[in-house]
Amino acid sequence: MANERKPLEIKIERTSVKKEKPDYSKLGFGRFFTDHMFLWNYTEGKGWHDARIVPYENISLDPAAMVFHYGQEMFEGLKAYKTADGKIQLFRPQKNIERMNKTNERLCIPQVDPDETLDAIKAVVEVDSDWVPSEVGTSLYIRPFIIATEPHLGVSPSKTYIFCIILSPVGAYYAEGINPVKIYVEDEYVRAVKGGIGFAKAGGNYAASLRSQKKAYELGYSQVLWLDGVHRKYVDEVGTMNVFFVIGDEVCTPALGGSLLPGVTRDSALALLKSWGYKVSERLISIDEIKEAYKNGELKEVFGTGTAAVISPVGVLAEGDYKMIINNNEIGPISQKLYDNLTGIQWGTVEDTMGWIVPVM
Ligand code: COI
C-alpha cells in the first residue's frame, strides 16, 4: 500500500546470559530489571538514530553530561499485562507517548515520533516477554526515559540525548496493596505552581517531593497530599498519583491547570465513571471543603489513581493533628468498582469497550 508506514528499524542484540527470574509473588515495585533494554540516540542535525535493543547494562556518560548538572530529563510509566490465554497487551500507550512529547516540549527535549516510540515499546516488551508476570496483581512496568548527554556546563538545551526503555516486573506500588493508605496534607512545602513543570513527567518534580515524602514517612503516612503552591488551599495531587473525592453523590477530582499531572489512569477513571452514569466533575477542590464534607458526613470515599498505584483507596487523610478516617478505613464501593473494571480490562477479564488495549503479541 502506498501510504503504509515503515516500522522503526531496531537492531537486536540478545544477551547470552539470562538473569534468574525473581519470585513473582514477592515483587514489590521497581526492584528487578529484565534482560534487555532499548536505546536510541539523538544528535542535533541528525535526529533520532541507532535504535537498538541490547542486553541490560550500565550506561556510560561523560561526567559533564548535562543531565547531571541541570536535570534535563523526562520519564514515563506504563505497563504490559499477560492475559489468561498468554497474550501480552499494553494499556493506552498512545496516551503516555502523547504526554511524553508534552513533557519534551516543556523541557526543550526533542520530540519523538509517536508510532516509532510505540514500535520501540512493543519490540522491547516482546524481546523480554518471558518477564511479563501472570500472578494476580502483577504486571511488567515499562519505564521510558530521556536524558541530556552533551558534555557542556553552560545552561542551554543539550544537543545530544539518549532515549532508553527499561522493564521491571512489578506487584503493588504500596506495601498496603489495595488496602487503604494514610495520607498527610503537606502544609510546609509545595510541589508545583502554574507555569512551572508540575504537569510534566520530569524527574525534578519527584526530587522536589522527597523531603515531604520523608516527613510523611516519619509521621507514619505513605504519601503527602499536595496543595496548590499559591493559595496553599486547593488540592493538586498526591505524591505519585492523582486524587479523587466522593462527596455526596458527586465524584470530583482537581481540574488540570498546569500544576498537576494529567494521569492516564485519572483520565481512564473519569471515562469509566461517566460511562456508568456517575455525576463526575473536574474542578477546584479546597481542603476546607473536604474537611467540611467530612464533618457533615458527606465525604464518602477518597482514592488515588496512577499507573504504578492503579486505584489506591485513602483510609486516613490528616491535616496537622486533624485526622479524617474515610469510609471506616475500608475500600469504598466506587474505588472497588473502578479497581475491578480497570484491572479487568488490563488483564483481559473485562471487555475493553473503550478500545484502550493495544496487543503486543
Ligand atoms: C507511575 O505511576 O507510573 C509513576 O510514574 C509514578 C512513579 C513515580 C512511580
Coordinates of C-alpha atoms and ligand atoms in Angstrom, one line a residue:
M1 CA 0.0 0.0 0.0
A2 CA 1.3 3.5 -1.0
N3 CA 1.0 5.1 2.5
E4 CA 2.0 2.3 4.7
R5 CA 4.4 3.4 7.4
K6 CA 7.8 1.8 7.6
P7 CA 8.2 0.4 11.2
L8 CA 11.2 1.7 13.2
E9 CA 14.3 -0.2 12.3
I10 CA 15.6 -1.7 15.6
K11 CA 18.9 -3.7 15.8
I12 CA 18.5 -6.5 18.3
E13 CA 21.5 -7.9 20.3
R14 CA 20.3 -10.7 22.6
T15 CA 22.0 -11.5 25.8
S16 CA 24.0 -14.7 26.1
V17 CA 23.4 -14.9 29.9
K18 CA 19.8 -14.7 31.1
K19 CA 19.2 -13.5 34.6
E20 CA 17.4 -15.6 37.2
K21 CA 13.8 -14.6 37.5
P22 CA 12.7 -13.2 40.9
D23 CA 9.9 -14.7 43.0
Y24 CA 6.9 -13.2 41.3
S25 CA 4.9 -13.4 44.5
K26 CA 7.2 -11.0 46.2
L27 CA 8.0 -8.4 43.6
G28 CA 7.2 -5.1 45.3
F29 CA 7.8 -2.2 42.9
G30 CA 10.8 -1.4 40.6
R31 CA 13.5 -3.6 42.2
F32 CA 14.0 -6.2 39.4
F33 CA 15.0 -5.5 35.8
T34 CA 14.7 -7.7 32.7
D35 CA 17.5 -9.0 30.4
H36 CA 17.3 -6.2 27.8
M37 CA 16.8 -2.5 27.2
F38 CA 16.0 -0.3 24.3
L39 CA 18.4 2.6 23.3
W40 CA 18.0 5.4 20.8
N41 CA 20.4 8.3 20.3
Y42 CA 19.6 11.8 19.3
T43 CA 22.1 14.2 17.7
E44 CA 21.3 17.7 16.7
G45 CA 21.1 17.9 12.9
K46 CA 20.7 14.1 12.6
G47 CA 17.6 13.4 14.7
W48 CA 17.0 10.1 16.5
H49 CA 19.2 7.3 15.2
D50 CA 20.6 3.9 16.0
A51 CA 17.5 2.4 17.6
R52 CA 18.7 -0.9 19.2
I53 CA 17.8 -3.5 21.9
V54 CA 20.8 -4.6 23.8
P55 CA 21.5 -6.6 27.0
Y56 CA 20.6 -4.7 30.1
E57 CA 23.8 -2.9 31.2
N58 CA 25.3 0.2 32.7
I59 CA 25.2 3.4 30.6
S60 CA 28.5 5.2 30.4
L61 CA 28.3 9.0 30.3
D62 CA 30.7 11.9 30.4
P63 CA 30.7 13.5 33.9
A64 CA 29.9 16.8 32.2
A65 CA 26.7 15.3 30.6
M66 CA 24.1 18.0 31.1
V67 CA 21.6 15.7 32.8
F68 CA 23.9 15.5 35.8
H69 CA 24.1 19.3 36.2
Y70 CA 20.8 20.8 35.1
G71 CA 18.4 17.8 35.3
Q72 CA 17.3 17.9 31.7
E73 CA 15.5 14.5 31.9
M74 CA 12.0 13.1 31.4
F75 CA 10.4 9.8 32.1
E76 CA 7.1 7.9 31.5
G77 CA 5.5 4.9 33.1
L78 CA 3.1 2.3 31.6
K79 CA 2.5 -1.4 31.9
A80 CA 2.3 -4.6 29.9
Y81 CA -0.1 -7.3 31.1
K82 CA -0.4 -11.0 30.5
T83 CA -3.9 -12.4 29.9
A84 CA -5.1 -15.8 30.9
D85 CA -4.6 -17.1 27.3
G86 CA -1.0 -16.0 27.3
K87 CA -1.4 -12.8 25.2
I88 CA 0.6 -9.7 26.2
Q89 CA -1.0 -6.3 26.0
L90 CA -0.5 -2.6 26.7
F91 CA -2.9 -0.2 28.3
R92 CA -3.4 3.1 26.4
P93 CA 0.3 3.5 25.4
Q94 CA -0.6 6.3 23.0
K95 CA -1.6 8.5 26.0
N96 CA 1.8 8.1 27.6
I97 CA 3.6 8.9 24.3
E98 CA 1.4 12.0 23.8
R99 CA 2.3 13.1 27.4
M100 CA 5.9 12.3 26.7
N101 CA 6.0 14.8 23.9
K102 CA 4.3 17.5 26.0
T103 CA 7.0 17.0 28.7
N104 CA 9.7 17.1 26.0
E105 CA 8.3 20.3 24.7
R106 CA 8.4 21.9 28.1
L107 CA 11.9 20.7 28.8
C108 CA 13.4 21.5 25.3
I109 CA 13.9 17.8 24.7
P110 CA 13.4 16.8 21.0
Q111 CA 10.0 15.3 20.1
V112 CA 9.8 11.6 19.4
D113 CA 7.7 10.1 16.6
P114 CA 4.6 8.5 18.4
D115 CA 4.4 5.5 16.0
E116 CA 8.1 4.7 16.2
T117 CA 8.0 5.1 20.0
L118 CA 5.2 2.6 20.2
D119 CA 7.3 0.3 17.9
A120 CA 10.1 0.5 20.4
I121 CA 8.0 -0.2 23.4
K122 CA 6.4 -3.2 21.7
A123 CA 9.7 -4.5 20.5
V124 CA 11.5 -4.5 23.8
V125 CA 8.5 -6.0 25.6
E126 CA 8.4 -8.7 23.0
V127 CA 12.1 -9.5 23.4
D128 CA 11.6 -9.8 27.2
S129 CA 8.1 -11.3 27.0
D130 CA 9.2 -14.1 29.3
W131 CA 9.4 -11.5 32.1
V132 CA 5.8 -10.4 32.0
P133 CA 4.4 -12.0 35.2
S134 CA 0.9 -13.5 35.3
E135 CA 0.4 -13.7 39.1
V136 CA -2.6 -11.8 40.4
G137 CA -1.8 -8.1 40.8
T138 CA 1.4 -8.2 38.8
S139 CA 2.5 -6.6 35.5
L140 CA 5.6 -5.6 33.6
Y141 CA 6.3 -1.9 34.3
I142 CA 7.7 -0.1 31.3
R143 CA 9.9 2.9 32.1
P144 CA 10.9 5.0 29.0
F145 CA 13.2 8.0 29.8
I146 CA 15.3 10.5 28.0
I147 CA 18.5 12.1 29.3
A148 CA 20.6 15.0 28.1
T149 CA 24.1 13.7 27.3
E150 CA 26.0 16.6 25.8
P151 CA 29.2 17.3 27.9
H152 CA 28.7 21.1 28.5
L153 CA 28.4 23.2 31.6
G154 CA 26.6 26.1 30.0
V155 CA 22.9 26.3 30.8
S156 CA 21.2 25.5 27.5
P157 CA 19.3 22.6 25.9
S158 CA 21.6 19.7 25.2
K159 CA 22.5 18.9 21.6
T160 CA 22.5 15.1 22.2
Y161 CA 20.2 12.7 24.1
I162 CA 19.7 9.1 24.9
F163 CA 16.2 7.6 25.0
C164 CA 16.2 4.4 27.0
I165 CA 13.4 1.9 27.9
I166 CA 13.9 -0.4 30.8
L167 CA 11.4 -3.0 32.1
S168 CA 10.6 -4.2 35.6
P169 CA 8.2 -6.9 36.7
V170 CA 6.1 -5.4 39.5
G171 CA 3.5 -6.0 42.1
A172 CA 1.7 -3.4 44.1
Y173 CA 3.3 0.1 44.5
Y174 CA 2.3 0.5 48.1
A175 CA 3.0 -2.1 50.7
E176 CA -0.7 -1.8 51.6
G177 CA -1.7 -3.2 48.2
I178 CA -5.3 -2.4 47.6
N179 CA -5.8 -1.7 51.3
P180 CA -6.3 2.0 52.2
V181 CA -3.2 4.2 52.6
K182 CA -2.7 7.0 55.0
I183 CA -2.1 10.5 53.5
Y184 CA -0.8 13.6 55.1
V185 CA -1.7 17.1 53.9
E186 CA 1.6 18.9 53.2
D187 CA 1.5 22.4 54.7
E188 CA 5.2 23.4 54.5
Y189 CA 6.5 22.6 51.0
V190 CA 4.9 22.9 47.6
R191 CA 5.2 20.7 44.5
A192 CA 4.4 23.0 41.7
V193 CA 2.9 26.2 40.5
K194 CA 1.2 27.1 37.3
G195 CA 3.7 27.9 34.6
G196 CA 6.2 25.6 36.2
I197 CA 6.7 21.9 35.3
G198 CA 4.1 20.3 37.5
F199 CA 2.2 18.9 34.5
A200 CA 5.4 17.3 33.1
K201 CA 6.8 13.9 33.9
A202 CA 10.1 15.3 34.9
G203 CA 12.5 13.7 37.4
G204 CA 12.9 17.1 39.0
N205 CA 9.3 17.1 40.2
Y206 CA 10.0 13.9 42.1
A207 CA 13.3 15.1 43.5
A208 CA 11.5 18.1 44.9
S209 CA 8.9 15.8 46.6
L210 CA 11.4 13.7 48.5
R211 CA 11.7 16.0 51.6
S212 CA 7.9 15.9 52.1
Q213 CA 7.8 12.2 51.4
K214 CA 10.4 11.6 54.1
K215 CA 8.5 13.8 56.5
A216 CA 5.3 11.8 55.8
Y217 CA 7.0 8.5 56.5
E218 CA 8.4 9.8 59.7
L219 CA 4.9 10.8 60.8
G220 CA 3.6 7.3 59.8
Y221 CA 2.0 8.2 56.4
S222 CA 2.5 6.7 53.0
Q223 CA 2.3 9.8 50.9
V224 CA 1.5 13.5 51.0
L225 CA -1.4 15.4 49.6
W226 CA -0.1 18.5 47.7
L227 CA -2.0 21.8 47.9
D228 CA -1.6 24.5 45.2
G229 CA 1.6 26.5 45.5
V230 CA -0.1 29.9 45.5
H231 CA -3.0 29.9 47.9
R232 CA -2.0 26.7 49.8
K233 CA -5.6 25.9 49.8
Y234 CA -6.7 23.9 46.7
V235 CA -5.9 20.2 46.3
D236 CA -3.4 19.3 43.5
E237 CA -2.4 15.7 43.7
V238 CA -0.9 13.0 45.9
G239 CA 2.8 12.1 45.8
T240 CA 2.7 9.5 43.0
M241 CA -1.0 9.7 42.0
N242 CA -3.9 11.9 41.1
V243 CA -6.7 12.1 43.7
F244 CA -10.5 11.7 43.7
F245 CA -13.1 12.5 46.3
V246 CA -16.6 11.2 46.6
I247 CA -18.7 14.0 48.2
G248 CA -22.3 13.1 48.5
D249 CA -23.3 11.9 45.0
E250 CA -20.5 13.7 43.2
V251 CA -17.2 12.2 42.2
C252 CA -14.7 15.0 41.8
T253 CA -11.0 15.5 41.1
P254 CA -8.9 18.6 40.8
A255 CA -9.1 20.1 37.3
L256 CA -5.9 20.1 35.2
G257 CA -4.5 23.6 35.2
G258 CA -0.7 23.1 34.6
S259 CA 0.4 22.2 38.2
L260 CA -0.8 18.6 38.3
L261 CA 0.0 15.6 36.2
P262 CA -2.5 14.6 33.5
G263 CA -2.6 11.0 34.6
V264 CA -3.6 8.2 32.2
T265 CA -5.4 6.3 35.0
R266 CA -7.1 9.6 36.1
D267 CA -8.4 10.0 32.5
S268 CA -9.5 6.4 32.4
A269 CA -11.3 6.6 35.8
L270 CA -13.1 9.7 34.6
A271 CA -14.2 8.0 31.4
L272 CA -15.4 4.8 33.2
L273 CA -17.3 6.8 35.9
K274 CA -19.0 8.9 33.2
S275 CA -19.9 5.8 31.3
W276 CA -21.5 4.3 34.4
G277 CA -23.6 7.5 34.9
Y278 CA -21.9 9.0 37.9
K279 CA -22.0 12.7 38.5
V280 CA -18.4 13.5 37.8
S281 CA -16.5 16.8 37.9
E282 CA -13.1 18.2 37.4
R283 CA -12.9 21.4 39.4
L284 CA -11.2 23.4 42.2
I285 CA -11.4 21.5 45.5
S286 CA -10.3 23.2 48.6
I287 CA -9.0 21.4 51.7
D288 CA -11.6 23.3 53.7
E289 CA -14.4 21.9 51.5
I290 CA -13.0 18.4 52.2
K291 CA -12.9 19.0 55.9
E292 CA -16.5 20.5 55.8
A293 CA -17.8 17.5 53.8
Y294 CA -16.1 15.2 56.4
K295 CA -17.7 16.9 59.3
N296 CA -21.1 16.7 57.6
G297 CA -20.7 13.0 56.8
E298 CA -20.7 13.7 53.1
L299 CA -17.1 12.6 52.4
K300 CA -17.8 9.0 51.3
E301 CA -14.5 8.0 49.6
V302 CA -11.1 9.3 48.7
F303 CA -8.8 7.4 46.3
G304 CA -5.7 7.9 44.2
T305 CA -5.2 6.9 40.6
G306 CA -1.9 6.2 38.9
T307 CA -0.1 3.7 36.6
A308 CA 2.0 2.4 39.5
A309 CA -0.6 2.9 42.2
V310 CA -3.6 1.7 40.0
I311 CA -6.6 2.6 42.3
S312 CA -5.5 3.2 45.8
P313 CA -8.1 4.0 48.5
V314 CA -7.2 6.5 51.1
G315 CA -8.2 5.5 54.6
V316 CA -6.8 8.3 56.6
L317 CA -6.3 11.9 55.5
A318 CA -4.6 14.1 58.1
E319 CA -4.1 17.8 58.2
G320 CA -1.8 18.6 61.1
D321 CA -3.5 16.9 64.1
Y322 CA -6.9 16.8 62.4
K323 CA -7.5 13.2 61.2
M324 CA -10.2 12.2 58.8
I325 CA -11.0 8.5 58.8
I326 CA -12.5 7.8 55.4
N327 CA -15.2 5.1 54.9
N328 CA -14.2 3.4 58.2
N329 CA -10.6 2.9 56.7
E330 CA -12.0 0.4 54.2
I331 CA -12.1 0.4 50.5
G332 CA -15.3 2.1 49.3
P333 CA -17.7 0.7 46.6
I334 CA -16.7 3.2 43.9
S335 CA -13.0 2.6 44.4
Q336 CA -13.6 -1.1 44.3
K337 CA -15.7 -0.9 41.2
L338 CA -13.0 1.2 39.4
Y339 CA -10.2 -1.1 40.5
D340 CA -12.1 -4.3 39.4
N341 CA -13.0 -2.9 36.0
L342 CA -9.8 -1.1 35.2
T343 CA -7.6 -4.1 36.2
G344 CA -10.1 -6.4 34.5
I345 CA -9.7 -4.5 31.2
Q346 CA -5.9 -4.6 31.7
W347 CA -5.7 -8.3 32.4
G348 CA -8.3 -9.1 29.8
T349 CA -11.0 -10.4 32.0
V350 CA -13.4 -7.5 31.4
E351 CA -14.4 -6.5 27.9
D352 CA -12.5 -3.5 26.6
T353 CA -15.4 -1.5 25.3
M354 CA -13.3 1.7 25.3
G355 CA -10.7 0.5 22.8
W356 CA -7.9 1.0 25.3
I357 CA -5.9 -2.2 24.8
V358 CA -3.0 -2.5 22.4
P359 CA -1.8 -6.0 21.8
V360 CA 2.0 -6.7 21.8
M361 CA 1.9 -10.4 20.8
Ligands
COI1 C1 3.6 6.0 37.6 O1 2.5 5.8 38.2 O2 3.9 5.3 36.5 C2 4.6 6.9 38.1 O3 5.4 7.3 37.2 C3 4.7 7.2 39.5 C4 6.0 6.9 40.0 C5 6.9 8.0 40.1 C6 6.4 5.6 40.5

